[in-house]
XYZ file of C-alpha atoms in Angstrom:
595
model
C 50.656 -74.737 -93.423
C 47.882 -72.778 -95.049
C 45.246 -73.009 -92.321
C 42.618 -71.362 -94.478
C 43.020 -74.010 -97.171
C 43.067 -76.728 -94.508
C 39.920 -75.328 -92.940
C 38.179 -75.316 -96.301
C 39.329 -78.877 -96.855
C 37.826 -80.007 -93.574
C 34.163 -80.776 -93.601
C 31.906 -78.358 -91.734
C 30.641 -81.366 -89.843
C 33.953 -81.560 -88.082
C 33.188 -78.313 -86.212
C 30.115 -79.732 -84.616
C 30.424 -81.457 -81.240
C 29.874 -84.808 -82.898
C 32.337 -84.031 -85.671
C 35.146 -83.069 -83.306
C 34.570 -86.231 -81.332
C 34.830 -88.305 -84.551
C 38.339 -87.063 -85.498
C 40.659 -90.001 -84.965
C 44.039 -89.490 -86.678
C 46.747 -87.469 -84.963
C 47.248 -85.069 -87.872
C 43.554 -84.287 -88.085
C 43.349 -83.673 -84.351
C 46.257 -81.229 -84.417
C 44.936 -79.304 -87.432
C 41.402 -79.184 -86.035
C 42.614 -77.974 -82.617
C 44.680 -75.213 -84.195
C 41.766 -74.043 -86.315
C 39.456 -74.006 -83.293
C 41.975 -71.924 -81.331
C 42.050 -69.411 -84.142
C 38.261 -69.230 -84.138
C 38.266 -68.597 -80.385
C 40.819 -65.793 -80.780
C 38.735 -64.178 -83.502
C 35.700 -64.217 -81.262
C 37.724 -62.699 -78.423
C 38.880 -59.907 -80.705
C 35.310 -59.236 -81.741
C 33.896 -59.153 -78.195
C 34.934 -55.544 -77.308
C 33.379 -54.283 -80.512
C 30.251 -56.313 -79.877
C 30.051 -54.977 -76.314
C 30.380 -51.403 -77.564
C 27.611 -51.995 -80.084
C 25.482 -53.523 -77.351
C 26.108 -50.551 -75.023
C 25.138 -48.179 -77.800
C 21.736 -49.814 -77.835
C 21.228 -48.929 -74.124
C 19.185 -45.759 -73.512
C 21.852 -44.304 -71.209
C 24.446 -44.429 -73.973
C 22.215 -42.339 -76.194
C 22.323 -39.553 -73.598
C 24.191 -36.504 -74.980
C 27.733 -36.117 -73.580
C 26.864 -32.764 -71.961
C 23.988 -34.285 -70.015
C 26.012 -37.339 -69.027
C 28.787 -35.099 -67.729
C 26.216 -33.187 -65.687
C 25.055 -36.481 -64.165
C 28.666 -37.268 -63.242
C 28.992 -33.873 -61.538
C 25.883 -34.561 -59.468
C 27.301 -37.963 -58.555
C 30.393 -36.272 -57.139
C 28.293 -34.464 -54.524
C 26.168 -37.533 -53.744
C 29.005 -40.056 -53.601
C 32.241 -38.228 -52.809
C 35.602 -39.870 -52.502
C 35.992 -41.511 -49.092
C 38.378 -39.003 -47.500
C 40.883 -40.510 -45.040
C 39.987 -44.047 -46.098
C 43.183 -45.508 -47.522
C 42.413 -49.165 -46.833
C 42.352 -51.809 -49.618
C 38.573 -51.481 -49.626
C 38.756 -47.779 -50.433
C 35.457 -46.423 -51.692
C 36.198 -44.740 -54.984
C 32.902 -42.909 -55.028
C 32.116 -41.301 -58.348
C 35.414 -42.448 -59.941
C 33.876 -45.862 -60.640
C 31.864 -44.325 -63.491
C 35.089 -43.920 -65.466
C 35.381 -47.723 -65.653
C 31.893 -48.478 -66.960
C 32.611 -47.967 -70.650
C 35.095 -46.337 -72.966
C 32.593 -43.604 -73.823
C 31.946 -42.818 -70.169
C 35.665 -42.720 -69.487
C 36.322 -40.346 -72.386
C 33.531 -38.032 -71.267
C 34.789 -38.077 -67.656
C 38.367 -37.353 -68.692
C 37.289 -34.426 -70.853
C 35.096 -32.892 -68.126
C 37.693 -31.061 -66.020
C 35.314 -30.076 -63.214
C 35.113 -33.725 -62.168
C 38.795 -33.664 -61.228
C 38.699 -30.394 -59.304
C 38.325 -32.115 -55.889
C 41.952 -32.911 -55.151
C 42.924 -35.344 -52.394
C 45.920 -37.369 -51.289
C 43.761 -40.234 -50.037
C 44.582 -42.377 -53.100
C 48.277 -41.534 -53.067
C 50.491 -38.816 -54.510
C 50.284 -40.184 -58.075
C 46.500 -39.905 -58.053
C 46.736 -36.396 -56.624
C 49.135 -35.321 -59.367
C 46.880 -36.931 -61.985
C 43.873 -35.004 -60.645
C 45.829 -31.759 -60.878
C 46.671 -32.511 -64.519
C 43.167 -33.611 -65.508
C 41.565 -30.566 -63.853
C 43.590 -28.347 -66.223
C 42.742 -24.721 -65.323
C 39.452 -25.016 -63.393
C 39.031 -23.878 -59.774
C 40.257 -26.413 -57.215
C 38.899 -27.766 -53.952
C 41.934 -29.248 -52.187
C 41.521 -31.488 -49.127
C 44.720 -33.164 -48.068
C 45.806 -35.064 -44.989
C 49.511 -35.828 -45.073
C 51.986 -37.043 -42.491
C 54.712 -34.864 -44.009
C 54.102 -31.436 -45.499
C 56.673 -32.095 -48.237
C 54.141 -34.410 -49.906
C 52.078 -31.421 -50.966
C 54.874 -29.573 -52.763
C 53.271 -30.387 -56.128
C 50.404 -28.068 -55.153
C 52.639 -25.024 -55.410
C 51.915 -24.178 -59.088
C 48.180 -24.678 -58.552
C 47.525 -22.511 -55.476
C 46.632 -19.595 -57.748
C 43.489 -21.460 -58.895
C 42.632 -23.059 -55.535
C 39.327 -21.835 -54.089
C 39.116 -24.088 -51.026
C 42.162 -25.442 -49.189
C 42.093 -27.846 -46.250
C 45.530 -29.087 -45.282
C 46.252 -31.246 -42.249
C 49.761 -32.465 -41.592
C 51.595 -34.037 -38.695
C 54.940 -32.433 -39.430
C 54.856 -29.016 -41.085
C 58.541 -28.802 -41.999
C 58.830 -27.063 -45.352
C 55.616 -25.071 -45.205
C 57.410 -22.040 -43.797
C 59.667 -21.612 -46.842
C 59.076 -19.201 -49.706
C 58.545 -21.973 -52.242
C 55.861 -23.725 -50.190
C 52.263 -23.726 -51.459
C 51.041 -21.449 -48.647
C 53.660 -18.823 -49.488
C 52.309 -18.267 -53.004
C 49.709 -15.681 -54.069
C 46.209 -17.132 -53.884
C 44.002 -14.830 -55.893
C 41.052 -17.257 -55.977
C 41.282 -18.635 -52.428
C 38.083 -18.253 -50.374
C 38.494 -20.715 -47.491
C 41.647 -22.041 -45.860
C 41.987 -24.561 -43.017
C 45.536 -25.326 -41.881
C 46.111 -27.840 -39.093
C 49.291 -29.282 -37.577
C 48.625 -32.324 -35.406
C 52.107 -32.563 -33.926
C 52.853 -30.129 -31.090
C 56.098 -29.072 -32.703
C 57.334 -25.548 -33.234
C 55.803 -24.190 -36.420
C 55.603 -20.571 -37.521
C 53.428 -19.742 -40.471
C 55.201 -17.812 -43.230
C 55.400 -14.142 -42.346
C 53.722 -13.389 -45.659
C 51.016 -16.031 -45.703
C 49.927 -16.449 -49.333
C 52.352 -13.628 -50.117
C 49.811 -11.330 -48.407
C 47.796 -11.704 -51.596
C 44.479 -13.484 -51.051
C 41.896 -10.776 -51.764
C 38.914 -13.173 -51.730
C 39.812 -15.057 -48.546
C 36.705 -15.237 -46.317
C 37.505 -18.100 -43.925
C 40.862 -18.714 -42.256
C 41.194 -21.483 -39.669
C 44.562 -22.189 -38.045
C 45.284 -25.010 -35.604
C 48.636 -25.249 -33.812
C 50.093 -22.597 -36.100
C 51.977 -19.600 -34.745
C 50.814 -16.562 -36.655
C 52.407 -13.198 -37.341
C 49.495 -10.825 -36.778
C 51.416 -7.891 -38.244
C 51.274 -9.240 -41.789
C 47.800 -10.770 -41.648
C 46.133 -8.209 -43.872
C 43.236 -10.103 -45.395
C 40.569 -7.428 -45.074
C 37.934 -9.664 -46.694
C 37.966 -12.147 -43.792
C 34.540 -13.081 -42.462
C 35.540 -16.024 -40.245
C 38.838 -16.229 -38.345
C 39.819 -19.075 -36.016
C 43.136 -19.549 -34.200
C 43.232 -22.664 -32.034
C 45.863 -24.321 -29.872
C 44.777 -27.771 -28.608
C 45.029 -28.321 -24.871
C 47.984 -30.667 -25.275
C 49.850 -27.970 -27.236
C 49.000 -25.035 -24.977
C 52.635 -24.646 -23.952
C 53.471 -23.797 -27.563
C 51.224 -20.746 -27.492
C 52.837 -19.282 -24.376
C 55.871 -17.889 -26.191
C 53.750 -15.657 -28.438
C 51.406 -14.173 -25.845
C 53.442 -11.095 -24.961
C 52.443 -7.433 -24.783
C 53.667 -7.001 -28.358
C 51.501 -9.945 -29.398
C 48.487 -8.261 -27.795
C 49.123 -4.999 -29.624
C 49.542 -6.718 -33.009
C 46.425 -8.830 -32.502
C 44.258 -5.816 -31.692
C 45.667 -3.846 -34.635
C 44.893 -6.734 -36.980
C 41.327 -7.082 -35.697
C 40.748 -3.378 -36.235
C 41.618 -3.903 -39.922
C 38.974 -6.594 -40.470
C 35.758 -4.626 -41.045
C 33.821 -7.610 -42.436
C 34.682 -10.065 -39.661
C 31.547 -11.925 -38.491
C 32.935 -14.912 -36.576
C 36.031 -14.889 -34.371
C 37.396 -17.880 -32.441
C 40.493 -17.617 -30.262
C 41.228 -20.815 -28.334
C 44.237 -20.609 -25.998
C 45.626 -17.885 -28.206
C 44.666 -14.766 -26.251
C 47.275 -12.266 -25.080
C 48.522 -13.125 -21.612
C 47.626 -10.822 -18.709
C 49.554 -12.804 -16.107
C 50.539 -10.631 -13.182
C 48.434 -7.659 -14.296
C 45.381 -6.147 -12.646
C 42.108 -6.199 -14.542
C 40.274 -2.914 -15.164
C 37.927 -1.843 -12.411
C 34.161 -1.909 -12.707
C 32.731 1.170 -14.388
C 35.936 2.075 -16.233
C 36.155 2.330 -20.011
C 39.009 1.420 -22.374
C 41.111 4.261 -23.732
C 40.574 3.073 -27.315
C 38.137 0.249 -27.938
C 38.606 -2.007 -30.959
C 35.369 -1.897 -32.993
C 34.139 -5.244 -34.320
C 30.786 -3.971 -35.464
C 30.053 -6.778 -37.945
C 30.785 -9.568 -35.484
C 28.007 -12.155 -35.070
C 29.797 -14.627 -32.802
C 32.850 -14.502 -30.566
C 34.304 -17.619 -28.940
C 37.273 -17.368 -26.578
C 39.050 -19.878 -24.357
C 41.804 -19.087 -21.878
C 42.592 -17.885 -18.381
C 39.881 -15.812 -16.769
C 42.110 -12.720 -16.500
C 43.153 -12.989 -20.159
C 39.519 -13.196 -21.217
C 38.435 -10.308 -19.014
C 41.151 -7.994 -20.320
C 40.501 -8.965 -23.947
C 36.720 -8.516 -23.837
C 37.106 -5.209 -22.033
C 38.934 -3.661 -24.997
C 36.395 -4.759 -27.639
C 33.383 -2.887 -28.969
C 30.803 -5.497 -29.957
C 27.435 -5.108 -31.702
C 24.323 -5.910 -29.621
C 23.513 -8.983 -31.739
C 26.868 -10.692 -31.153
C 26.713 -14.161 -29.556
C 29.435 -14.579 -26.928
C 30.889 -17.944 -25.890
C 33.453 -17.949 -23.099
C 35.356 -20.968 -21.828
C 37.862 -20.268 -19.123
C 39.910 -22.089 -16.544
C 40.670 -20.787 -13.091
C 40.819 -22.269 -9.617
C 41.827 -18.911 -8.133
C 39.184 -17.125 -6.088
C 41.217 -13.911 -6.230
C 41.105 -13.909 -10.044
C 37.378 -14.513 -9.932
C 36.929 -11.593 -7.539
C 38.558 -9.385 -10.182
C 36.597 -10.834 -13.083
C 33.106 -11.096 -11.606
C 32.457 -7.359 -10.981
C 33.502 -6.673 -14.594
C 30.638 -8.715 -16.037
C 28.131 -5.835 -16.335
C 30.767 -3.821 -18.222
C 31.780 -6.732 -20.448
C 28.127 -7.276 -21.368
C 27.326 -3.624 -21.921
C 27.098 -4.215 -25.675
C 23.785 -6.081 -25.291
C 20.697 -3.947 -25.876
C 18.234 -6.533 -24.530
C 17.929 -7.937 -20.995
C 18.525 -11.577 -20.200
C 15.216 -13.434 -19.892
C 16.501 -16.975 -19.430
C 19.387 -18.570 -17.505
C 20.323 -22.246 -17.752
C 22.884 -23.740 -15.367
C 24.334 -27.076 -16.443
C 26.674 -29.206 -14.305
C 25.951 -32.943 -14.708
C 28.115 -35.242 -12.632
C 29.721 -36.681 -15.778
C 31.212 -33.272 -16.565
C 32.944 -32.829 -13.211
C 35.328 -29.913 -13.462
C 33.020 -28.107 -15.914
C 30.315 -25.670 -14.891
C 28.223 -23.908 -17.511
C 26.031 -20.803 -17.479
C 23.904 -20.224 -20.587
C 21.811 -17.092 -21.111
C 19.284 -15.965 -23.700
C 17.479 -12.687 -24.298
C 14.373 -14.761 -25.074
C 12.376 -17.031 -22.776
C 11.940 -20.037 -25.064
C 15.144 -21.327 -26.621
C 13.403 -23.971 -28.714
C 11.368 -22.540 -31.580
C 7.850 -23.970 -31.612
C 8.834 -26.315 -28.771
C 8.081 -26.594 -25.059
C 9.531 -24.072 -22.660
C 11.374 -26.722 -20.631
C 11.695 -29.869 -22.760
C 12.464 -33.088 -20.919
C 15.909 -34.125 -22.109
C 19.122 -35.706 -20.871
C 22.093 -33.691 -19.711
C 23.803 -34.500 -23.017
C 21.082 -33.264 -25.357
C 19.479 -30.439 -23.427
C 20.759 -27.934 -25.993
C 19.809 -29.951 -29.095
C 17.783 -27.812 -31.463
C 18.059 -24.765 -29.240
C 18.732 -21.278 -30.525
C 22.304 -20.056 -30.209
C 22.699 -18.571 -26.701
C 23.408 -14.876 -26.384
C 25.971 -15.685 -23.698
C 27.583 -18.994 -22.814
C 30.131 -19.209 -20.004
C 31.859 -22.487 -19.226
C 34.375 -22.818 -16.433
C 36.680 -25.811 -16.355
C 39.088 -26.943 -13.689
C 42.779 -26.887 -14.510
C 43.167 -30.233 -12.726
C 42.654 -33.496 -14.589
C 39.451 -35.348 -13.789
C 41.361 -38.595 -13.187
C 43.237 -36.942 -10.343
C 39.942 -36.096 -8.643
C 37.701 -39.008 -9.499
C 36.571 -39.347 -5.899
C 35.053 -35.864 -5.919
C 31.576 -36.582 -7.229
C 28.271 -34.861 -6.584
C 27.781 -33.688 -3.014
C 31.094 -35.298 -2.056
C 33.095 -32.589 -3.807
C 35.632 -31.552 -1.226
C 35.475 -27.837 -0.529
C 39.254 -27.648 -0.891
C 39.368 -29.480 -4.214
C 40.077 -27.527 -7.423
C 36.942 -28.944 -9.016
C 34.794 -27.643 -6.184
C 36.408 -24.196 -6.285
C 35.908 -23.965 -10.044
C 32.233 -24.911 -9.840
C 31.609 -22.721 -6.804
C 33.310 -19.705 -8.393
C 31.314 -20.192 -11.588
C 28.010 -20.387 -9.729
C 28.875 -17.250 -7.799
C 29.075 -15.339 -11.101
C 25.268 -15.296 -11.089
C 25.428 -12.662 -8.356
C 27.050 -10.188 -10.768
C 25.207 -11.071 -13.962
C 22.493 -8.577 -14.981
C 19.488 -10.803 -14.233
C 16.927 -8.215 -13.139
C 14.508 -9.122 -15.955
C 14.974 -12.897 -15.773
C 11.778 -14.898 -16.371
C 13.040 -18.490 -16.769
C 15.598 -20.185 -14.496
C 16.674 -23.733 -15.381
C 19.153 -25.382 -12.982
C 20.631 -28.853 -13.474
C 23.478 -29.113 -10.952
C 24.742 -32.468 -9.703
C 28.107 -31.122 -8.528
C 27.395 -28.565 -5.814
C 25.294 -28.498 -2.676
C 22.672 -25.766 -2.815
C 21.654 -24.260 0.508
C 18.786 -21.795 1.077
C 21.248 -18.956 1.590
C 22.756 -19.685 -1.847
C 19.354 -19.286 -3.487
C 18.738 -16.065 -1.612
C 22.142 -14.533 -2.343
C 22.077 -15.346 -6.054
C 18.415 -14.988 -6.988
C 16.649 -13.359 -4.063
C 16.205 -10.103 -5.977
C 14.420 -11.579 -8.992
C 10.953 -10.024 -9.193
C 9.947 -11.078 -12.734
C 10.719 -14.788 -12.537
C 7.858 -16.956 -13.841
C 9.287 -20.442 -14.377
C 11.849 -22.470 -12.418
C 13.192 -25.915 -13.208
C 15.638 -27.713 -10.918
C 16.902 -31.222 -10.362
C 16.047 -32.766 -7.010
C 19.214 -31.785 -5.115
C 18.965 -27.998 -5.588
C 15.179 -28.360 -5.559
C 15.137 -29.428 -1.907
C 16.907 -26.281 -0.760
C 14.737 -24.232 -3.138
C 11.636 -25.526 -1.347
C 13.140 -24.614 1.993
C 14.055 -21.178 0.626
C 10.411 -20.613 -0.259
C 9.156 -21.119 3.242
C 11.501 -20.484 6.113
C 13.728 -17.852 7.568
C 17.387 -18.779 7.486
C 18.588 -20.530 10.618
C 15.191 -21.788 11.740
C 14.348 -25.458 12.041
C 12.012 -27.164 9.585
C 9.412 -27.629 12.333
C 8.895 -23.863 12.533
C 8.461 -23.266 8.817
C 6.799 -19.959 8.017
C 6.959 -17.275 5.367
C 9.735 -15.046 6.626
C 11.185 -11.794 5.365
C 14.301 -13.618 4.132
C 12.386 -16.200 2.129
C 12.290 -16.263 -1.657
C 9.177 -14.520 -2.874
C 9.206 -14.572 -6.692
C 5.842 -12.756 -6.752
C 5.071 -13.653 -10.397
C 6.192 -17.283 -10.274
C 3.822 -19.485 -12.309
C 5.379 -22.965 -12.434
C 7.957 -25.119 -10.693
C 9.468 -28.104 -12.502
C 11.471 -30.790 -10.701
C 13.736 -32.836 -12.961
C 14.927 -36.328 -12.047
C 18.673 -36.816 -12.285
C 21.489 -38.913 -10.887
C 20.943 -37.210 -7.529
C 17.408 -38.647 -7.309
C 17.098 -41.519 -4.860
C 13.637 -42.867 -4.151
C 14.529 -43.251 -0.484
C 14.782 -39.446 -0.182
C 11.809 -38.584 -2.381
C 9.184 -38.836 0.421
C 11.130 -36.413 2.637
C 11.629 -34.092 -0.306
C 7.934 -34.083 -1.213
C 7.011 -33.509 2.429
C 9.174 -30.366 2.545
C 7.835 -29.265 -0.835
C 4.233 -29.683 0.310
C 4.821 -27.511 3.381
C 6.550 -24.863 1.265
C 3.724 -24.774 -1.262
C 1.097 -24.421 1.463
C 2.862 -21.453 3.016
C 3.479 -19.889 -0.381
C -0.203 -20.328 -1.239
C -1.094 -18.158 1.740
C 1.531 -15.506 0.993
C 1.779 -15.128 -2.797
C -0.094 -15.636 -6.031
C -0.971 -19.319 -6.537
C 1.175 -21.386 -8.859
C -0.270 -22.681 -12.113
C 1.374 -26.080 -11.904
C 4.046 -28.416 -10.536
C 5.849 -30.558 -13.136
C 7.770 -33.709 -12.162
C 9.888 -34.673 -15.178
C 11.417 -38.133 -15.285
C 9.567 -39.452 -12.230
C 7.656 -42.730 -12.279
C 3.868 -42.608 -12.429
C 3.835 -44.293 -9.009
C 4.999 -40.961 -7.571
C 1.353 -39.945 -7.822
C 0.688 -41.921 -4.627
C 3.160 -39.768 -2.694
C 1.719 -36.625 -4.274
C -1.704 -37.592 -2.961
C -0.301 -38.665 0.409
C 1.131 -35.202 1.073
C -1.842 -33.424 -0.479
C 0.196 -31.595 -3.094
C -2.415 -32.242 -5.776
C -4.910 -30.339 -3.630
C -2.698 -27.251 -3.625
C -2.022 -26.997 -7.365
C -2.172 -29.087 -10.559
C 0.589 -31.722 -10.728
C 1.966 -33.197 -13.980
C 4.131 -36.340 -13.865
C 6.079 -37.499 -16.917
C 7.474 -35.531 -19.838
C 5.139 -32.525 -19.717
C 6.517 -28.994 -19.724
C 5.047 -25.561 -19.000
């Protein structure tokens, strides 16, 4: 049937709503329905063209392709692909712009830089498509894969990869010559390799075929490394980390030969600014540490180093630091585990030698040991008095945020027990058993203060909820400080501090007087007491009574204090302050104030 002729033969009135309703005969109904279907199909065919014409009328579609591509590039940084999110509701980020219109899609496909951020989050097909669409531009590759074999398609593209972050559970295949990390990487600047499974994995002997001349950052996690062939002289940041659960894996490589190769490699990295070695130090088990005052036969110069972070046994750390020559501006972070008092007796006298690189005295010491961190005891030192730029000297903060916004410490020492917290959960606060590993760790760490060079110290900030502080502890650790101006303590150590101010050791509280074995601190200006978990209101009156007596005797024997600060105490404490007459001895500030 010639539908065109039929359509012309049918009155135009038929195509109105009333006309269609008036068609009665079967033949007319069939012909009319067929013609209407054809009209609908024509309109459907015209709709894409009409939409394109409509889009062309929009201001954004009159934007030049170069400018639109630039907008897409900016969108990549603002709305990146949701890395690690492989759920059905995956956020596609900037990729959604390729589905707005045909013109946008064509521009996006032609702009290779948009496809330079390669990920496996959308599947291997998407990753391969990104590699193709990026053509020859520099790549930023961030891949998390259960099996390393999934990244084999990267092999031809490593030569143009600038940033590589690869995390895999099983690294089988990465050690072979045809793996991506065995290929030359002339453009590579940063590389982060991480194996989450504590399985045996040796990096290729010739990592990147020993050809990565622009490599600045190399971070390795659970990867055994051959130091002999690590010849990337351009390295600025080097990190080798073994997680605690994989520490056993690092033991096999920590021999004397390993130590020699590590030191030789470090000596060939003249631009190195940041070095992190976590459970990857050479082992010194069974050896004797150098004696105090001795010097290494040949120190390894790391004269560009800005920060050094090490974690391991105390003897391993002592021997490693002893052999290094560090610049005076280097920030040192030490985290070590030891419950052995004999090891600590070897390590502690070495501290002045290990810190000989500093050309400025320590002016501030913070001790942090909140009860929640049982098994960890931290000493933090600065060569400046105020660690918070343009902030208060002793800001009122919780034990979790006390360091927030602070300058990087010049020295940070954290000791941790080698015994799991759950095995010692009854050892809290003052109930730490003196035979428990947690107690020995904390006690040994605190005793380090006796050997630290603190002669010029001006600020002492102690927050210790783990150990009992007795007057003799204060005297043995800090009795020689003549320049101290500000002290802050939580209530537990603060009680013994007050007693240390005003009585000779061994005498009863009823015979309090300023004795020759009392703390003097001749230039002390302020004392701050910080409320903590060791603060019970039932003991506060007794504490303030002792403090009042100490302040009265100090007033008669030393320069008057400028103020007493009670941080975290309720305003009602003012009644007790007045009861014991403390506010008549010196100004008292209750609340969040700081010197």
